[in-house]
mmCIF file of N, CA and C in Angstrom:
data_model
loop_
_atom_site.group_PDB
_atom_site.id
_atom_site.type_symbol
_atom_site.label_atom_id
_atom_site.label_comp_id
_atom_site.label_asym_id
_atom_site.label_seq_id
_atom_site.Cartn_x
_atom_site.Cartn_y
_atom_site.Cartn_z
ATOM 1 N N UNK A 1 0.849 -1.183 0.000
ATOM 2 C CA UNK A 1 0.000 0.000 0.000
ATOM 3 C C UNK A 1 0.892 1.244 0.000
ATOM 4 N N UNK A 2 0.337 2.267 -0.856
ATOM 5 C CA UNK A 2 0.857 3.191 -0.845
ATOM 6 C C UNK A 2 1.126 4.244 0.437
ATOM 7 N N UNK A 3 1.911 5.413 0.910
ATOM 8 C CA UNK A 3 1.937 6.256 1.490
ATOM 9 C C UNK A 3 0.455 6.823 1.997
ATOM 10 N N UNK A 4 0.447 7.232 0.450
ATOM 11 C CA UNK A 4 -0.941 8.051 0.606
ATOM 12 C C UNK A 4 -2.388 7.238 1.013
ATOM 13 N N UNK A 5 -2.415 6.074 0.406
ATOM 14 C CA UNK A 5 -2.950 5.512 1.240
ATOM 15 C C UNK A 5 -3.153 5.008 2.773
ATOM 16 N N UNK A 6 -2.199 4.671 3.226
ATOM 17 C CA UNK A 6 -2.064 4.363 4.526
ATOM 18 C C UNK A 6 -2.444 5.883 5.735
ATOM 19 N N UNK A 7 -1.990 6.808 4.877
ATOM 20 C CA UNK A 7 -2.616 8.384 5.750
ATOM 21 C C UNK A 7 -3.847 8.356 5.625
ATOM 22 N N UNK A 8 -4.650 8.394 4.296
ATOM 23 C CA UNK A 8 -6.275 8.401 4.326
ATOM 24 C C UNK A 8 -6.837 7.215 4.376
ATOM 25 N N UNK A 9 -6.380 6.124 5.083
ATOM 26 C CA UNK A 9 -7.021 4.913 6.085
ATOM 27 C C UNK A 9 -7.584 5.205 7.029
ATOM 28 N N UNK A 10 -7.052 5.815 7.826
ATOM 29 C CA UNK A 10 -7.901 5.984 9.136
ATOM 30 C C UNK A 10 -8.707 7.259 9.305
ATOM 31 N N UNK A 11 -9.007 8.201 7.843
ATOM 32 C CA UNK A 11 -9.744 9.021 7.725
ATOM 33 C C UNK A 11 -10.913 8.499 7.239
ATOM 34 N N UNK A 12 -10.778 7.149 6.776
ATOM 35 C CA UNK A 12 -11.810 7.191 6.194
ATOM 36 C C UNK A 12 -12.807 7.985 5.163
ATOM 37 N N UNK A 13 -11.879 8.409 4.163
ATOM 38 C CA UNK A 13 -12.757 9.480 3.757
ATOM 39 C C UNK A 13 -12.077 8.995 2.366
ATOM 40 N N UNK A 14 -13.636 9.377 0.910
ATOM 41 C CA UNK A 14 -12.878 8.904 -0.002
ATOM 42 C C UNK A 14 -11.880 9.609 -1.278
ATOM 43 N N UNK A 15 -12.229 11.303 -0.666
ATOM 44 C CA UNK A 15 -11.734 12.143 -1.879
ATOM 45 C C UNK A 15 -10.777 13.031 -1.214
ATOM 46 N N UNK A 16 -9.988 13.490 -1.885
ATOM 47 C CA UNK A 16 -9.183 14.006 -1.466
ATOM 48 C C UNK A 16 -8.961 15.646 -2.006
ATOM 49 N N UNK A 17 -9.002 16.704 -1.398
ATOM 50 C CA UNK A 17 -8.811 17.972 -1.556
ATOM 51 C C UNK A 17 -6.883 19.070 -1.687
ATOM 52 N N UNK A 18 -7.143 19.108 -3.225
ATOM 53 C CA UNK A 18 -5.436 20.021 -2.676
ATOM 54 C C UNK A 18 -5.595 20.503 -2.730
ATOM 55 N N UNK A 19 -4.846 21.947 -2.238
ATOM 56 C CA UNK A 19 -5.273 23.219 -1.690
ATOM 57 C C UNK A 19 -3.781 24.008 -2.241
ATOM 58 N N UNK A 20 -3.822 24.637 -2.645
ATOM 59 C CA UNK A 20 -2.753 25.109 -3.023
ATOM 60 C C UNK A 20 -2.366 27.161 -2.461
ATOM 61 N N UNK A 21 -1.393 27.206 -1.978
ATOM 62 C CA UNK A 21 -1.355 28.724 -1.803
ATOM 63 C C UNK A 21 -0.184 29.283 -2.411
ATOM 64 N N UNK A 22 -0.716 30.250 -3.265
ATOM 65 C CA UNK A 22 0.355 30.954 -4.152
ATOM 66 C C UNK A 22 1.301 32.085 -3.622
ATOM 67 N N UNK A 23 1.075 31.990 -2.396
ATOM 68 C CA UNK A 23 1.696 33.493 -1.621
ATOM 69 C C UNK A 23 3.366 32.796 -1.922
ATOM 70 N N UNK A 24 3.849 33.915 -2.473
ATOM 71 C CA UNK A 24 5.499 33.983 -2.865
ATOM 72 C C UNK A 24 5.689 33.241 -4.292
ATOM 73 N N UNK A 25 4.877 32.873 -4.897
ATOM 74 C CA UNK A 25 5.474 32.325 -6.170
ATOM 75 C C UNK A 25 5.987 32.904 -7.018
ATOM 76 N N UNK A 26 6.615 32.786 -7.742
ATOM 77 C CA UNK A 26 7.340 33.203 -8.797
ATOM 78 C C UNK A 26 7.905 32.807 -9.740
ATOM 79 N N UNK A 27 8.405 33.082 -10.549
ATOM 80 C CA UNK A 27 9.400 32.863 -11.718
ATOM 81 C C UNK A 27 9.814 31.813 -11.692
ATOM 82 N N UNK A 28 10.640 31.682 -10.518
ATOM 83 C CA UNK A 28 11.972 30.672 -10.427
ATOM 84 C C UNK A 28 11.136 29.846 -9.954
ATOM 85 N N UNK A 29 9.752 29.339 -9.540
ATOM 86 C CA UNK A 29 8.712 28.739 -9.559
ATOM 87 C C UNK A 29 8.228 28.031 -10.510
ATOM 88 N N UNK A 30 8.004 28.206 -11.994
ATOM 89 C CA UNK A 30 7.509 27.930 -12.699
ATOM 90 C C UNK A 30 7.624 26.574 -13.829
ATOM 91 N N UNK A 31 8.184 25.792 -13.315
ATOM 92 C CA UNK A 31 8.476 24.491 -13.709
ATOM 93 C C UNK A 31 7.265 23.656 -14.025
ATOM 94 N N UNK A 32 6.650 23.393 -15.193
ATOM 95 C CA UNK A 32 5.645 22.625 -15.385
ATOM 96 C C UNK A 32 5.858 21.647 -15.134
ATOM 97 N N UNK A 33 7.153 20.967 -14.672
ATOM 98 C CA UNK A 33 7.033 19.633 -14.972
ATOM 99 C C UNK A 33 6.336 18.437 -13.964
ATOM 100 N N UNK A 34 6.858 19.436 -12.593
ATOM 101 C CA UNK A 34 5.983 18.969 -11.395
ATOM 102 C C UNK A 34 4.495 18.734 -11.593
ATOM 103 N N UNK A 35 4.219 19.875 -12.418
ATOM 104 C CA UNK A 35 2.321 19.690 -11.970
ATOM 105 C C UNK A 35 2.065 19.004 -13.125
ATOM 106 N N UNK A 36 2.848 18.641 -14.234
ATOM 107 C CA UNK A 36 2.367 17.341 -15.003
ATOM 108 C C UNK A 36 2.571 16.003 -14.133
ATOM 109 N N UNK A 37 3.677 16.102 -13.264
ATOM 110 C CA UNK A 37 4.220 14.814 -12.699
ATOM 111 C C UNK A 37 2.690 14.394 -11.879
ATOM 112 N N UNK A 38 2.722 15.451 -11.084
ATOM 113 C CA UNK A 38 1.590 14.996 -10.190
ATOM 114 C C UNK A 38 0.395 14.764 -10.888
ATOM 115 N N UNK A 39 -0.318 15.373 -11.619
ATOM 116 C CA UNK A 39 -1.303 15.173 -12.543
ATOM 117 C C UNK A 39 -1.122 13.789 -12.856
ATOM 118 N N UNK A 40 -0.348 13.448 -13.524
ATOM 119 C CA UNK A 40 -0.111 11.585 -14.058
ATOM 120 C C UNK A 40 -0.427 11.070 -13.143
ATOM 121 N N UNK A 41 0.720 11.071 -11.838
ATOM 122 C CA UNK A 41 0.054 10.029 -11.111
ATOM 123 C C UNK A 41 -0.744 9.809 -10.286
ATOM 124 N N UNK A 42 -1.743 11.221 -9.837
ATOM 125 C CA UNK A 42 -2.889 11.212 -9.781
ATOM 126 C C UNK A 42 -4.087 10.448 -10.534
ATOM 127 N N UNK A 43 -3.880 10.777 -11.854
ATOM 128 C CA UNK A 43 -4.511 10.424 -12.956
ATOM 129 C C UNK A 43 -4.453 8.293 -12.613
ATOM 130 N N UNK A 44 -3.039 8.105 -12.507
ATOM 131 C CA UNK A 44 -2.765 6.503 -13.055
ATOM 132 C C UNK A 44 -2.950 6.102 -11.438
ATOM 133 N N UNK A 45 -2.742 6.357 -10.818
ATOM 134 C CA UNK A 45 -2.902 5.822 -9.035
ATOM 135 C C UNK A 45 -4.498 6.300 -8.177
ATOM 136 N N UNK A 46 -4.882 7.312 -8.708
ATOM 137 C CA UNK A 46 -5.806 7.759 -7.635
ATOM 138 C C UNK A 46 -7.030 8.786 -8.736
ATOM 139 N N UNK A 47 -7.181 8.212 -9.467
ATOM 140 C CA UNK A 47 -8.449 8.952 -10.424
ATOM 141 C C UNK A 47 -9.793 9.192 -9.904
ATOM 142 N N UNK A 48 -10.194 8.594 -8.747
ATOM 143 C CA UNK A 48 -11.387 8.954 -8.054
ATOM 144 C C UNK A 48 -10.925 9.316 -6.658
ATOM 145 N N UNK A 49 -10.004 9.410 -6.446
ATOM 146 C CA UNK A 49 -10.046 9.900 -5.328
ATOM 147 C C UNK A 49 -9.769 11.866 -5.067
ATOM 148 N N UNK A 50 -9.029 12.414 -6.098
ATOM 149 C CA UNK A 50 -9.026 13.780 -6.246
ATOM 150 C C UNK A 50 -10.538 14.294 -6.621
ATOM 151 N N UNK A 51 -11.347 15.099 -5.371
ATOM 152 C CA UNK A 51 -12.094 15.656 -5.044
ATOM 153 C C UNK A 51 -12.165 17.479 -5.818
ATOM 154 N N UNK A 52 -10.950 17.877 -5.456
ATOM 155 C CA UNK A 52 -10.989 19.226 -5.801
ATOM 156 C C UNK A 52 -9.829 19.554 -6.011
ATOM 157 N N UNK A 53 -9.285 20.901 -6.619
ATOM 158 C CA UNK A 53 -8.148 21.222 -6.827
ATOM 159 C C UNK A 53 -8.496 22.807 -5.996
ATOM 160 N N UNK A 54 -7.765 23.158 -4.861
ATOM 161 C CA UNK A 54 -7.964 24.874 -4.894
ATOM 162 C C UNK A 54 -7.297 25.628 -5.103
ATOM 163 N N UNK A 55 -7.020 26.396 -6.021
ATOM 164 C CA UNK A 55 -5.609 27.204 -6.563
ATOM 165 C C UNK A 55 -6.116 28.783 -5.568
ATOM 166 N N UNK A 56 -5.243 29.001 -4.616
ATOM 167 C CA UNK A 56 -5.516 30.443 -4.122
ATOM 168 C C UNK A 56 -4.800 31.457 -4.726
ATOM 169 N N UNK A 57 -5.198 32.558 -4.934
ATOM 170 C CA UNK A 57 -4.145 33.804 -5.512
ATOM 171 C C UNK A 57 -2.935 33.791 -6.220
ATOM 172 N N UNK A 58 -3.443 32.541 -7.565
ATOM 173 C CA UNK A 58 -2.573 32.079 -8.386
ATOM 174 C C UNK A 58 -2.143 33.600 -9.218
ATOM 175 N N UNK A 59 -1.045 33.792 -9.119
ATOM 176 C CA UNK A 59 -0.531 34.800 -10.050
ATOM 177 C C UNK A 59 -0.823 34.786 -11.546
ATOM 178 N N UNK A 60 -0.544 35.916 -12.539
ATOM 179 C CA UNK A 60 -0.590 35.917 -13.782
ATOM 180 C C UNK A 60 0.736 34.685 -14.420
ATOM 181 N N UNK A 61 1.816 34.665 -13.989
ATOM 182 C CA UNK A 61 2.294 33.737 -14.454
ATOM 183 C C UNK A 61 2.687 31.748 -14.003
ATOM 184 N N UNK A 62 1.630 31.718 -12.907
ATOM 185 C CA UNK A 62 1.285 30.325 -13.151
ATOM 186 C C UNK A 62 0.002 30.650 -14.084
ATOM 187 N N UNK A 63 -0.912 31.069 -14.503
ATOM 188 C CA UNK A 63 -1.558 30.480 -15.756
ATOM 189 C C UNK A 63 -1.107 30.029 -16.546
ATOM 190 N N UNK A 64 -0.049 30.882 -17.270
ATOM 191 C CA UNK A 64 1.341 30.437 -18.165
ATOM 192 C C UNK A 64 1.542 28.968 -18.038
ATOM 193 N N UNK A 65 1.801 28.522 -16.639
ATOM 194 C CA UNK A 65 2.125 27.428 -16.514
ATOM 195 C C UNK A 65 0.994 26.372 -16.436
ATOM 196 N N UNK A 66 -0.265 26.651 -16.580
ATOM 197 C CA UNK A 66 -1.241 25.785 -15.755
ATOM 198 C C UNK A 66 -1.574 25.623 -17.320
ATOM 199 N N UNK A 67 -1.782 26.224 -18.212
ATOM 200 C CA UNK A 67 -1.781 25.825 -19.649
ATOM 201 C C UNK A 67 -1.161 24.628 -20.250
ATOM 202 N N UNK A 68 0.338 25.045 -19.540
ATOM 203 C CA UNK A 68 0.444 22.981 -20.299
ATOM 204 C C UNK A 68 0.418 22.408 -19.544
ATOM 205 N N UNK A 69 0.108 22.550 -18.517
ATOM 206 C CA UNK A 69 -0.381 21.154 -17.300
ATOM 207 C C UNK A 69 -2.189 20.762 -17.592
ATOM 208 N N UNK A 70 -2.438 21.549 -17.830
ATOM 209 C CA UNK A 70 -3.691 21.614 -18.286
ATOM 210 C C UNK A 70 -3.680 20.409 -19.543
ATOM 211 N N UNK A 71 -2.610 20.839 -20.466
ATOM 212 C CA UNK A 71 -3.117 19.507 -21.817
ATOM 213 C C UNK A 71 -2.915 18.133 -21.111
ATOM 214 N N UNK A 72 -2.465 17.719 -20.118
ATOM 215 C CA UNK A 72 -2.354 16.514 -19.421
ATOM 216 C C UNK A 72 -3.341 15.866 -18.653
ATOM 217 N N UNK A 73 -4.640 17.207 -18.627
ATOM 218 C CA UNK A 73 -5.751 16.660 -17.861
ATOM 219 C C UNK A 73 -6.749 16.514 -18.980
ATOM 220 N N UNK A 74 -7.711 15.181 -18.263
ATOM 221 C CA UNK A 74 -8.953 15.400 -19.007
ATOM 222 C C UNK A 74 -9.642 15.678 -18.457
ATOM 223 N N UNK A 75 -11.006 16.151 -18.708
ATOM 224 C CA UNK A 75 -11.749 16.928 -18.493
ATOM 225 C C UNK A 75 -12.541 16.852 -17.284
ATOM 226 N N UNK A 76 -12.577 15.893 -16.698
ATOM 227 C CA UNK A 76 -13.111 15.635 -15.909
ATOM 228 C C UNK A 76 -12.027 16.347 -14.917
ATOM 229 N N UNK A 77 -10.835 15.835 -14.816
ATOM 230 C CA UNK A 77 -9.897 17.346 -13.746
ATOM 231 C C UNK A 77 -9.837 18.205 -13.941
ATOM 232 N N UNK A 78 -10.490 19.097 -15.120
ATOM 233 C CA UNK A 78 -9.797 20.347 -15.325
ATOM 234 C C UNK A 78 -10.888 21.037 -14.423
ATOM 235 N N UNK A 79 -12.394 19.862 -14.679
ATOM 236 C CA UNK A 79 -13.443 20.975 -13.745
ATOM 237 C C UNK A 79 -13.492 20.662 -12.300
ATOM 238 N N UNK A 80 -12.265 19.967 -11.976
ATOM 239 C CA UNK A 80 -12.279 20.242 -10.572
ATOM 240 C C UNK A 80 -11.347 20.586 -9.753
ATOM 241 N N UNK A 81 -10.805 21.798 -10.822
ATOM 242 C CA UNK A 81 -10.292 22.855 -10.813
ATOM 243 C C UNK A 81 -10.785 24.199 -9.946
ATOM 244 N N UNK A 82 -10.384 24.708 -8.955
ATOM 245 C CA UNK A 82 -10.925 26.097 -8.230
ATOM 246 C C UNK A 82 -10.175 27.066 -8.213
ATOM 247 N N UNK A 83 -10.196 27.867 -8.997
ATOM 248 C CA UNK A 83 -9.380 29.344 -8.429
ATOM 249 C C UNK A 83 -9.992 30.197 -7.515
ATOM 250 N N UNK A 84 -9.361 30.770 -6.784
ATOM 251 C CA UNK A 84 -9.839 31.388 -5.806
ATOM 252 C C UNK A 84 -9.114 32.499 -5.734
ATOM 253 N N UNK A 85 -9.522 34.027 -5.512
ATOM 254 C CA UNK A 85 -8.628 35.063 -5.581
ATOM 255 C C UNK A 85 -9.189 35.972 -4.881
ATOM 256 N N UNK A 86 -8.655 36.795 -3.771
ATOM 257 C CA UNK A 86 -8.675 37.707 -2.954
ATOM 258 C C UNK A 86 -9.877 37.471 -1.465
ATOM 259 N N UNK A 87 -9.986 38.300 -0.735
ATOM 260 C CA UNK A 87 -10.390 38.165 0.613
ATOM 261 C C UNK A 87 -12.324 37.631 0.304
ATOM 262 N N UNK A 88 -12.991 37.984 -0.036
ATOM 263 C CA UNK A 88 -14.621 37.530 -0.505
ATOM 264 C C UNK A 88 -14.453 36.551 -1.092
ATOM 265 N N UNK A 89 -13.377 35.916 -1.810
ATOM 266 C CA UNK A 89 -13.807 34.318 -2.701
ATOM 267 C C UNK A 89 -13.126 33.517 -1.476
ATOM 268 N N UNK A 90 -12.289 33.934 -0.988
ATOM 269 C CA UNK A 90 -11.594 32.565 -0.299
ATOM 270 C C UNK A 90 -12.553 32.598 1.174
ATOM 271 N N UNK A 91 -12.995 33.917 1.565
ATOM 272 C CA UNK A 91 -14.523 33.417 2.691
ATOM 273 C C UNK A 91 -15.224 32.770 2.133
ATOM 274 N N UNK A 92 -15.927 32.686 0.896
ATOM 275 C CA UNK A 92 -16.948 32.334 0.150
ATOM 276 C C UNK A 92 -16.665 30.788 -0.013
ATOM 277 N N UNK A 93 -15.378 30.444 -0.602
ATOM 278 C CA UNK A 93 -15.263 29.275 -0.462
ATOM 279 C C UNK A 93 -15.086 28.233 1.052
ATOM 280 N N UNK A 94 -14.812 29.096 1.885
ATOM 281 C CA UNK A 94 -14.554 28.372 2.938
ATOM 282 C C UNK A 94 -16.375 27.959 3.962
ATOM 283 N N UNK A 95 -16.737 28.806 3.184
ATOM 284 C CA UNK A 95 -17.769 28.578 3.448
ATOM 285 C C UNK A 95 -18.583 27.318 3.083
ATOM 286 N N UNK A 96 -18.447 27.454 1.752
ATOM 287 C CA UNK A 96 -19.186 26.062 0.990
ATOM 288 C C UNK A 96 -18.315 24.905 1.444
ATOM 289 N N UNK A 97 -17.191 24.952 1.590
ATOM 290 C CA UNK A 97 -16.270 23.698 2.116
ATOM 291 C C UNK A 97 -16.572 23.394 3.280
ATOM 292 N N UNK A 98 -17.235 23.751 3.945
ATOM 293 C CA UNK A 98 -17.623 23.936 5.500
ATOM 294 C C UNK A 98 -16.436 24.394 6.137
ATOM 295 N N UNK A 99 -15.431 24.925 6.071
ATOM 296 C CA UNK A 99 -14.417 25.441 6.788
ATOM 297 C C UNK A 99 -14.667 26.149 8.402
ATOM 298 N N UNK A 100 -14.750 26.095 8.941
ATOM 299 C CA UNK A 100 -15.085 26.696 10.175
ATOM 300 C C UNK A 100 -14.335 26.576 11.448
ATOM 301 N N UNK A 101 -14.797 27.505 12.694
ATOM 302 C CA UNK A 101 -13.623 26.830 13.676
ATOM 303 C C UNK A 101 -12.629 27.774 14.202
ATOM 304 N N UNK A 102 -12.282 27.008 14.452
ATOM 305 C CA UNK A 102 -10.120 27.044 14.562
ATOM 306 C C UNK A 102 -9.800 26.967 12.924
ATOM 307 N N UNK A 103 -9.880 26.567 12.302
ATOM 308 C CA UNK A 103 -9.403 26.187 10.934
ATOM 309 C C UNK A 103 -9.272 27.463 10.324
ATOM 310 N N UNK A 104 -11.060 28.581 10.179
ATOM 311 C CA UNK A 104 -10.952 29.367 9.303
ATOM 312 C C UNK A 104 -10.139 30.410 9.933
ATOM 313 N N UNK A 105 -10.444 30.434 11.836
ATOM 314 C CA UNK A 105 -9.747 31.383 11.891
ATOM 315 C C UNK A 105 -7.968 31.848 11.608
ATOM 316 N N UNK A 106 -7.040 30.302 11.697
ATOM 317 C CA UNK A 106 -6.151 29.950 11.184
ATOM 318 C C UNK A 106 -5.635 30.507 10.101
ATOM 319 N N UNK A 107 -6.636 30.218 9.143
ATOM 320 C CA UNK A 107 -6.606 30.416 7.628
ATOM 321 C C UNK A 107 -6.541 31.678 7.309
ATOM 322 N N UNK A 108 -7.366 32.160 7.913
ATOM 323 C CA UNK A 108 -7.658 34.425 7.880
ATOM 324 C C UNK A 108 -6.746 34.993 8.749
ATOM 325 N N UNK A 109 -5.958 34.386 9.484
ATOM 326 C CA UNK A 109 -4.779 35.038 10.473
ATOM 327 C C UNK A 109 -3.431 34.848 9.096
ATOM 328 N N UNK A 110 -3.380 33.651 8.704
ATOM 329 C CA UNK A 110 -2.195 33.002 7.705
ATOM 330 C C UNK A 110 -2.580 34.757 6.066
ATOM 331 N N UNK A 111 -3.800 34.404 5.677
ATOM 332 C CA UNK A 111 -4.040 35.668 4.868
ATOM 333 C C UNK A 111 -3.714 36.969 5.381
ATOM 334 N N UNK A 112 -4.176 37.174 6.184
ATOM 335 C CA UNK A 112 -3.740 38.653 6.897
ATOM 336 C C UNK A 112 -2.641 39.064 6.965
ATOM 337 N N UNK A 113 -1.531 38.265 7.178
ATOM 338 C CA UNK A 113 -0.501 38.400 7.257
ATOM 339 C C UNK A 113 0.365 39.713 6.693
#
């Protein structure tokens, strides 16, 4: 059994959410090759189990990059795909995710920053 498996065993749970935060990215960032890597073996290891993708305050130049990571998905990942950008979408989403708690307040202390 895999890694990743053996962590979401005792969650019991069957989908899995990445969350991604763009605070500091850049340039020297921009390596497609990772987010094809992961895409594949997402795709060849775990095709029902990726739930959502959340891209937060993805800059203008990861689109650049999310374009050819993008030809590696089919369609069914591309729409579960989320961008999320500035202080009203990422409440908004945390909302529908049920985010609440300790968590959101976490999350809005980490933004504030």
């Amino acid at each position: 059994t895999c890694t990743l498996e053996r962590m979401l065993s005792p969650l019991r749970t069957t989908k899995i959410a990445w969350i991604v935060d763009f605070n500091g990215f850049g340039w020297r960032h921009t390596d497609p090759r990772a987010g094809v890597a992961l895409v594949r073996a997402l795709s060849a290891h775990y095709p029902e189990r990726l739930g959502e993708v959340v891209l937060i305050d993805a800059p203008t130049v990861f689109w650049m990059m999310y374009k050819v990571i993008e030809k590696v998905m089919d369609e069914t990942q591309s729409r579960k795909v989320r961008w999320v950008s500035g202080t009203e979408a990422r409440d908004a989403w945390m909302e529908e995710a049920g985010i609440s708690g300790d968590a959101r307040t976490f999350l809005r202390e980490v933004y504030e920053m």
